[in-house]
mmCIF file of C-alpha atoms in Angstrom:
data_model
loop_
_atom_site.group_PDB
_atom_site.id
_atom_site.type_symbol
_atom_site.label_atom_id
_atom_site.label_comp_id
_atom_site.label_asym_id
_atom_site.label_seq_id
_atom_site.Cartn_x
_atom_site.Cartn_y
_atom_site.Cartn_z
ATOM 1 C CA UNK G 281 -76.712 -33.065 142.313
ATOM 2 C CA UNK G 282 -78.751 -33.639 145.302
ATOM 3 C CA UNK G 283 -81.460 -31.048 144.062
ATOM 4 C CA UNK G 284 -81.462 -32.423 140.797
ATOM 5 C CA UNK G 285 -82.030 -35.905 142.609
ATOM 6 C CA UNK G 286 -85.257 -34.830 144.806
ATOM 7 C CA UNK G 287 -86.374 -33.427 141.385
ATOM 8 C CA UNK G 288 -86.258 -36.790 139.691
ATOM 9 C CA UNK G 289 -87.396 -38.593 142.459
ATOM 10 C CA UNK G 290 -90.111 -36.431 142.876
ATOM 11 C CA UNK G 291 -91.274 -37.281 139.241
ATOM 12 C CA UNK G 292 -90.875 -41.030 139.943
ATOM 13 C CA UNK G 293 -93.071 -40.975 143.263
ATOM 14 C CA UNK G 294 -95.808 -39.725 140.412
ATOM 15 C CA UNK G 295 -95.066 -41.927 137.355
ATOM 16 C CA UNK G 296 -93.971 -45.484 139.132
ATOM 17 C CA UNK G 297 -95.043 -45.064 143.173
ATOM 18 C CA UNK G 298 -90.958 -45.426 143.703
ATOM 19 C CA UNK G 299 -89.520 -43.656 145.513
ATOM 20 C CA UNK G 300 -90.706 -42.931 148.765
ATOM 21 C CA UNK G 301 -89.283 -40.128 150.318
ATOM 22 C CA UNK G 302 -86.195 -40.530 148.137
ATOM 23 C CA UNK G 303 -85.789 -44.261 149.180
ATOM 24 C CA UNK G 304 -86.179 -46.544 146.416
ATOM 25 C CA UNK G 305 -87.488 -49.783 148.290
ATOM 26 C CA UNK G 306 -87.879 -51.700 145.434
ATOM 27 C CA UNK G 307 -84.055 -51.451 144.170
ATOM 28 C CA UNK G 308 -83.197 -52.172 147.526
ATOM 29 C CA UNK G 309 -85.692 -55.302 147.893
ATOM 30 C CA UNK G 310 -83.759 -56.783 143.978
ATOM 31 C CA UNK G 311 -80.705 -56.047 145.767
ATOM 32 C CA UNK G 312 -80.572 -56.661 149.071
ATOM 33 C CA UNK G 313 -83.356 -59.111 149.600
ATOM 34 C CA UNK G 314 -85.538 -56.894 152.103
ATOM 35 C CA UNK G 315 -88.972 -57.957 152.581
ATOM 36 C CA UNK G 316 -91.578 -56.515 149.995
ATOM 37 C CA UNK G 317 -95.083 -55.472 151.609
ATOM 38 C CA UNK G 318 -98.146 -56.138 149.877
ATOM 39 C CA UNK G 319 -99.332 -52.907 149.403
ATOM 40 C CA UNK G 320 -96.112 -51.895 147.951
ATOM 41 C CA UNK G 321 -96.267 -54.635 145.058
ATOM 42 C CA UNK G 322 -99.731 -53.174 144.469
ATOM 43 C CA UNK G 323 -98.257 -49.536 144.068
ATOM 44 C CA UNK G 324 -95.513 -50.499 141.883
ATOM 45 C CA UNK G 325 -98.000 -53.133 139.643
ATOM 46 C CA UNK G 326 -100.714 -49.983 138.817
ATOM 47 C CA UNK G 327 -98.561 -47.327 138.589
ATOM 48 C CA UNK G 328 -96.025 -49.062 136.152
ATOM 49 C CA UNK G 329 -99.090 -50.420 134.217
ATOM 50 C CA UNK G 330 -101.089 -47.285 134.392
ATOM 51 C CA UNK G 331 -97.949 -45.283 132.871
ATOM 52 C CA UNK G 332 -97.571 -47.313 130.377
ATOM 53 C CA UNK G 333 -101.270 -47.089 129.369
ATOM 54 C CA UNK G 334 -101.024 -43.243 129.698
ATOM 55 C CA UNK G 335 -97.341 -43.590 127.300
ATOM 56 C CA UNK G 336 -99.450 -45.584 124.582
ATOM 57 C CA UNK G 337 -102.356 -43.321 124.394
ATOM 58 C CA UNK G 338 -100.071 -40.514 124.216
ATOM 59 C CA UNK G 339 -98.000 -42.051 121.026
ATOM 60 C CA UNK G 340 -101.725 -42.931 119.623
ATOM 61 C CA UNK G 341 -102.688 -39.052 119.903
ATOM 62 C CA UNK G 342 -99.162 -37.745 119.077
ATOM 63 C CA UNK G 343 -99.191 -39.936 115.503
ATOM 64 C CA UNK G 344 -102.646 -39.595 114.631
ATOM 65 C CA UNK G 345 -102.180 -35.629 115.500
ATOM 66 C CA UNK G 346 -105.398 -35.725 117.737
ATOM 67 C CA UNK G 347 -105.545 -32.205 118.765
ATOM 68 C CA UNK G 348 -107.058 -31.986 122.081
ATOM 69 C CA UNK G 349 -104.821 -35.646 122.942
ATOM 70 C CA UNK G 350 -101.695 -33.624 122.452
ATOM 71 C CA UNK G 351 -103.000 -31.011 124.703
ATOM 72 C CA UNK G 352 -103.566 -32.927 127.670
ATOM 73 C CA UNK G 353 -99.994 -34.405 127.005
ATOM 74 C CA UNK G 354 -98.587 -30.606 126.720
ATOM 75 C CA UNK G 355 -100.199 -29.968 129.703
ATOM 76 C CA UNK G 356 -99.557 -33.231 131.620
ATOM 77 C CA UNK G 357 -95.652 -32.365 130.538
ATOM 78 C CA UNK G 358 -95.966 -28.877 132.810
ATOM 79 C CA UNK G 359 -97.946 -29.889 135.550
ATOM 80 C CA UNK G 360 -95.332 -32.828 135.950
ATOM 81 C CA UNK G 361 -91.878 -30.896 135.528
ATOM 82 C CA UNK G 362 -93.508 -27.582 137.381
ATOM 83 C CA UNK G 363 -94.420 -30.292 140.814
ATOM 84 C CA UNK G 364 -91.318 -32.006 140.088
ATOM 85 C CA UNK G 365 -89.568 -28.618 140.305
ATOM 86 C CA UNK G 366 -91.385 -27.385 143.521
ATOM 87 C CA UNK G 367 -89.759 -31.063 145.281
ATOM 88 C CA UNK G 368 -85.988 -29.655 144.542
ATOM 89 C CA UNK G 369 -85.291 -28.631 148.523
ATOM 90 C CA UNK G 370 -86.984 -32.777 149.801
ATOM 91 C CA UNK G 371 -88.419 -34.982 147.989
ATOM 92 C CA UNK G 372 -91.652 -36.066 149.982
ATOM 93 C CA UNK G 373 -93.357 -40.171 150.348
ATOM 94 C CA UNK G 374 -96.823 -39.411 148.646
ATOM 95 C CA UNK G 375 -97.719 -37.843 145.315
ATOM 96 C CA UNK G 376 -98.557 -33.922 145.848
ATOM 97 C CA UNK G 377 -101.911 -33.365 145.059
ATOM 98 C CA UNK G 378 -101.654 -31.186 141.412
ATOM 99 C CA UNK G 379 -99.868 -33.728 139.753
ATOM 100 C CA UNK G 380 -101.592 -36.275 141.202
ATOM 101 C CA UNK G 381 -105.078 -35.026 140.087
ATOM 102 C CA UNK G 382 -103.721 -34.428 136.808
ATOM 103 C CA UNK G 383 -101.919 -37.864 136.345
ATOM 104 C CA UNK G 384 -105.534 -39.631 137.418
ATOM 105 C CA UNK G 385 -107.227 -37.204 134.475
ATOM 106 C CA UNK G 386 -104.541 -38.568 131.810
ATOM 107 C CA UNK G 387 -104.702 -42.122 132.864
ATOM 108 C CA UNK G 388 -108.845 -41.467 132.651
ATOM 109 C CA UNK G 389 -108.838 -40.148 129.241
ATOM 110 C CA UNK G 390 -105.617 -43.100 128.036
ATOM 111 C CA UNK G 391 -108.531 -45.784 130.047
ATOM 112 C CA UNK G 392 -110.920 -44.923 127.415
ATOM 113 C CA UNK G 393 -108.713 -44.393 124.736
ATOM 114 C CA UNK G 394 -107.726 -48.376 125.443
ATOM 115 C CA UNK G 395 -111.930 -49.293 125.668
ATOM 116 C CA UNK G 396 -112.460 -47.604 122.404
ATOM 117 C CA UNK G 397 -109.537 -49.318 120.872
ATOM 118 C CA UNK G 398 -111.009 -52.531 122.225
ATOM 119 C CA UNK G 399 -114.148 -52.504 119.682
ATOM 120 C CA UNK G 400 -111.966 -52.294 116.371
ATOM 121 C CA UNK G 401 -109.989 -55.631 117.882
ATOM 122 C CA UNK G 402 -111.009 -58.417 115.331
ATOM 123 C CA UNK G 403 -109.809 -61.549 118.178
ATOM 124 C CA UNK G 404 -112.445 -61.832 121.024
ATOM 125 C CA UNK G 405 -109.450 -63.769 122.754
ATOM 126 C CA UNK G 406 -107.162 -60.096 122.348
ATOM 127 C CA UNK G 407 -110.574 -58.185 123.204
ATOM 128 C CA UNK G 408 -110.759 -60.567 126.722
ATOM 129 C CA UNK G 409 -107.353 -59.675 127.755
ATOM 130 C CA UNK G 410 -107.311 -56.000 126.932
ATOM 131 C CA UNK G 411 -111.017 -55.871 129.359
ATOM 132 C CA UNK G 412 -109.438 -58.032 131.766
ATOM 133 C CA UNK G 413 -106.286 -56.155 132.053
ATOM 134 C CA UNK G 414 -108.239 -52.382 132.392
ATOM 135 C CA UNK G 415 -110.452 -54.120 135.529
ATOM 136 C CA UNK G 416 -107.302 -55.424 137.418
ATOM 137 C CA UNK G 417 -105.806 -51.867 136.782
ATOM 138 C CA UNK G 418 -109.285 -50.212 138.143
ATOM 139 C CA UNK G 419 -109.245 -52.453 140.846
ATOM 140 C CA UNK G 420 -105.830 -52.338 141.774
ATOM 141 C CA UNK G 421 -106.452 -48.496 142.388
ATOM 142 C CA UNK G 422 -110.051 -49.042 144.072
ATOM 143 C CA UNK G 423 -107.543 -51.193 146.717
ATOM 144 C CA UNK G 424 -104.902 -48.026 147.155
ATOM 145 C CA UNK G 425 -107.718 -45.678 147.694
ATOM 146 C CA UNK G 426 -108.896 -47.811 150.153
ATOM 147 C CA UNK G 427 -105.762 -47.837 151.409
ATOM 148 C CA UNK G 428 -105.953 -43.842 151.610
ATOM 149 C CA UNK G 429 -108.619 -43.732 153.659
ATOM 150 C CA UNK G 430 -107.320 -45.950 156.297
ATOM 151 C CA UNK G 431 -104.404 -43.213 156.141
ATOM 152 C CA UNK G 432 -106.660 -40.438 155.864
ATOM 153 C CA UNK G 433 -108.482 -41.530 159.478
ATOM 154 C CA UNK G 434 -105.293 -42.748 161.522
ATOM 155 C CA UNK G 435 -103.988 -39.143 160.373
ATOM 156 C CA UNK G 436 -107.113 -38.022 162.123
ATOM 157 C CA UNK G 437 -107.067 -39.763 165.334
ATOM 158 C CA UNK G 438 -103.152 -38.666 164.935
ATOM 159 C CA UNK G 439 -104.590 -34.949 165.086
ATOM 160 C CA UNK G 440 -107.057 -35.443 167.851
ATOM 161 C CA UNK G 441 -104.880 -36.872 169.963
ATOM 162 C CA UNK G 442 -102.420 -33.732 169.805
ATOM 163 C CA UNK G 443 -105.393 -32.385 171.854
ATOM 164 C CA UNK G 444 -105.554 -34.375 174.500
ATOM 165 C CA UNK G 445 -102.729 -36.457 176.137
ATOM 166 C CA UNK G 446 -99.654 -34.468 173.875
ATOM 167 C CA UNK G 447 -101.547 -31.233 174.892
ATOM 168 C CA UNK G 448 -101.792 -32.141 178.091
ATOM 169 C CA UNK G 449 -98.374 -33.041 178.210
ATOM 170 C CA UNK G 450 -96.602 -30.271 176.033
ATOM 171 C CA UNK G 451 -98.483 -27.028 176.059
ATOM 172 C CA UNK G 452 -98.209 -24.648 179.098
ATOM 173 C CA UNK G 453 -100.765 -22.190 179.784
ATOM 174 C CA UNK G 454 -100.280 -18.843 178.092
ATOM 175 C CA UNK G 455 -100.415 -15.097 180.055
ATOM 176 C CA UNK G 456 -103.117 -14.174 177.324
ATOM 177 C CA UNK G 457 -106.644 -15.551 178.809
ATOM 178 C CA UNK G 458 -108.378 -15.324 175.240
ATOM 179 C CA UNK G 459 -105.839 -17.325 173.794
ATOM 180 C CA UNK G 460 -106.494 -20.087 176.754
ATOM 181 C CA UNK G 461 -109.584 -19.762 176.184
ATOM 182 C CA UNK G 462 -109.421 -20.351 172.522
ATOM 183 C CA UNK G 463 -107.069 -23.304 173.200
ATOM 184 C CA UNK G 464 -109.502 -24.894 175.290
ATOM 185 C CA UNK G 465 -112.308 -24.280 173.263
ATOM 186 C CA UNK G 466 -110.679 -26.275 169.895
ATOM 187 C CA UNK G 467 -109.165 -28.976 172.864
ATOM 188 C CA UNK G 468 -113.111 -29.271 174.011
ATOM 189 C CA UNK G 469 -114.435 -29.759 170.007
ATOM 190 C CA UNK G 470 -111.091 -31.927 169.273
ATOM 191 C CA UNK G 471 -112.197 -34.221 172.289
ATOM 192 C CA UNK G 472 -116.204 -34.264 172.018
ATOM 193 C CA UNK G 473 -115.113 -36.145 168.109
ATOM 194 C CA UNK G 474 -115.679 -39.775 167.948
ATOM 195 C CA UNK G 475 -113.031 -41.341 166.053
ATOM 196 C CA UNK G 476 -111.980 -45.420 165.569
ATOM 197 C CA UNK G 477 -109.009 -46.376 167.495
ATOM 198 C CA UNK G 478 -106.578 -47.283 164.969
ATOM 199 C CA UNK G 479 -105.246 -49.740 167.410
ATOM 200 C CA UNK G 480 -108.489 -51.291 167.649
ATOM 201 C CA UNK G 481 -108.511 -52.584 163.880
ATOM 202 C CA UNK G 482 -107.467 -56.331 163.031
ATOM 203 C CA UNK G 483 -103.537 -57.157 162.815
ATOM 204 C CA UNK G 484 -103.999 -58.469 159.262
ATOM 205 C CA UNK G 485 -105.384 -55.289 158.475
ATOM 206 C CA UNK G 486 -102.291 -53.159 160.301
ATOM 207 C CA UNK G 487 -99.865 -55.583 158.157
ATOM 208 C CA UNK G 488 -101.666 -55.037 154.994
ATOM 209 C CA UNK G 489 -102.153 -51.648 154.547
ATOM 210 C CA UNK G 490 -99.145 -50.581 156.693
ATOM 211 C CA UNK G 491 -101.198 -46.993 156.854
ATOM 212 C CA UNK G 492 -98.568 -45.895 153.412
ATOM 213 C CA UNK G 493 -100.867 -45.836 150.594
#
């Protein structure tokens, strides 16, 4: 049961942003009253929206037996169950990369599906909210991979600083010299990079982004 658990969470993490790590923080926050972060509305808003987009373009192609539609929901069916599959021993707090890729190709192709749709409307007032709707969704996820960079560069500083006060700290010189010498030499490159100071960035900006996009 617990395999089968990381499995499904797994798929979640990709479809709906929830869970994290097997935690779902949204069930807990309708529960339990724990505070919601920003960012995490965000993730919850654009995947559950951009999900259901993907499920309505995938009906569209299904009933209206567009060939190379039901192909890329075929495919978008293995990628997902073969990732979910690979999560069975933990379930991890980000979406792995494959399914990831693939999920942002399906909600692509279900984005213009929706656009195309949007010229046979007859109502300009329908035709508003449908072009509305698609650029909150696109910049909902211009926000999170904001967000991802922030991540991407405290990760970063995370790394360079293994090199200097942890390695300082932690690693003991070896009896090999070209292996001290090889450890000095990526310390020396590790230490010559210029990086921001994560610490150095606004608190409204620590708060926001919380560094878990």
């Amino acid at each position: 049961m617990f395999h089968a658990y990381n499995v499904i969470a797994t798929l979640l993490t990709v479809l709906l942003s929830e869970p994290r790590a097997g935690v779902f923080y949204a069930g807990d926050a309708l529960v339990n009253g724990t505070p919601v972060k920003a960012w995490q509305l965000l993730n919850w808003l654009t995947s559950a929206a951009s999900t259901a987009l993907i499920g309505w373009a995938a009906i569209g192609w299904w009933r209206t037996r567009n060939a190379d539609g039901r192909t890329m929901i075929l495919l978008g069916v293995v990628v997902l169950a073969l990732n979910s599959a690979l999560g069975y021993l933990y379930t991890r707090d980000r979406i792995p990369a494959p399914a990831g890729v693939y999920y942002a190709l399906l909600l692509g192709a279900a984005a213009t599906a929706a656009w195309q749709r949007r010229s046979e409307i007859q109502s300009a007032g329908t035709r508003m909210v449908l072009t509305a709707a698609l650029v909150l969704l696109a910049t909902g996820w211009v926000h999170r991979v904001a967000g991802t960079v922030l991540w991407t560069r405290d990760m970063a500083w995370s790394v360079r600083d293994e090199w200097t006060d942890r390695y300082d700290r932690l690693v003991e010189p070896s009896d090999d010299p070209a292996r001290n010498a090889l450890r000095e030499e990526l310390r020396q490159r590790a230490v010559r990079r210029e990086l921001p100071d994560p610490a150095n960035d606004p608190e409204w900006m620590r708060e926001y982004f919380e560094r878990k996009h």
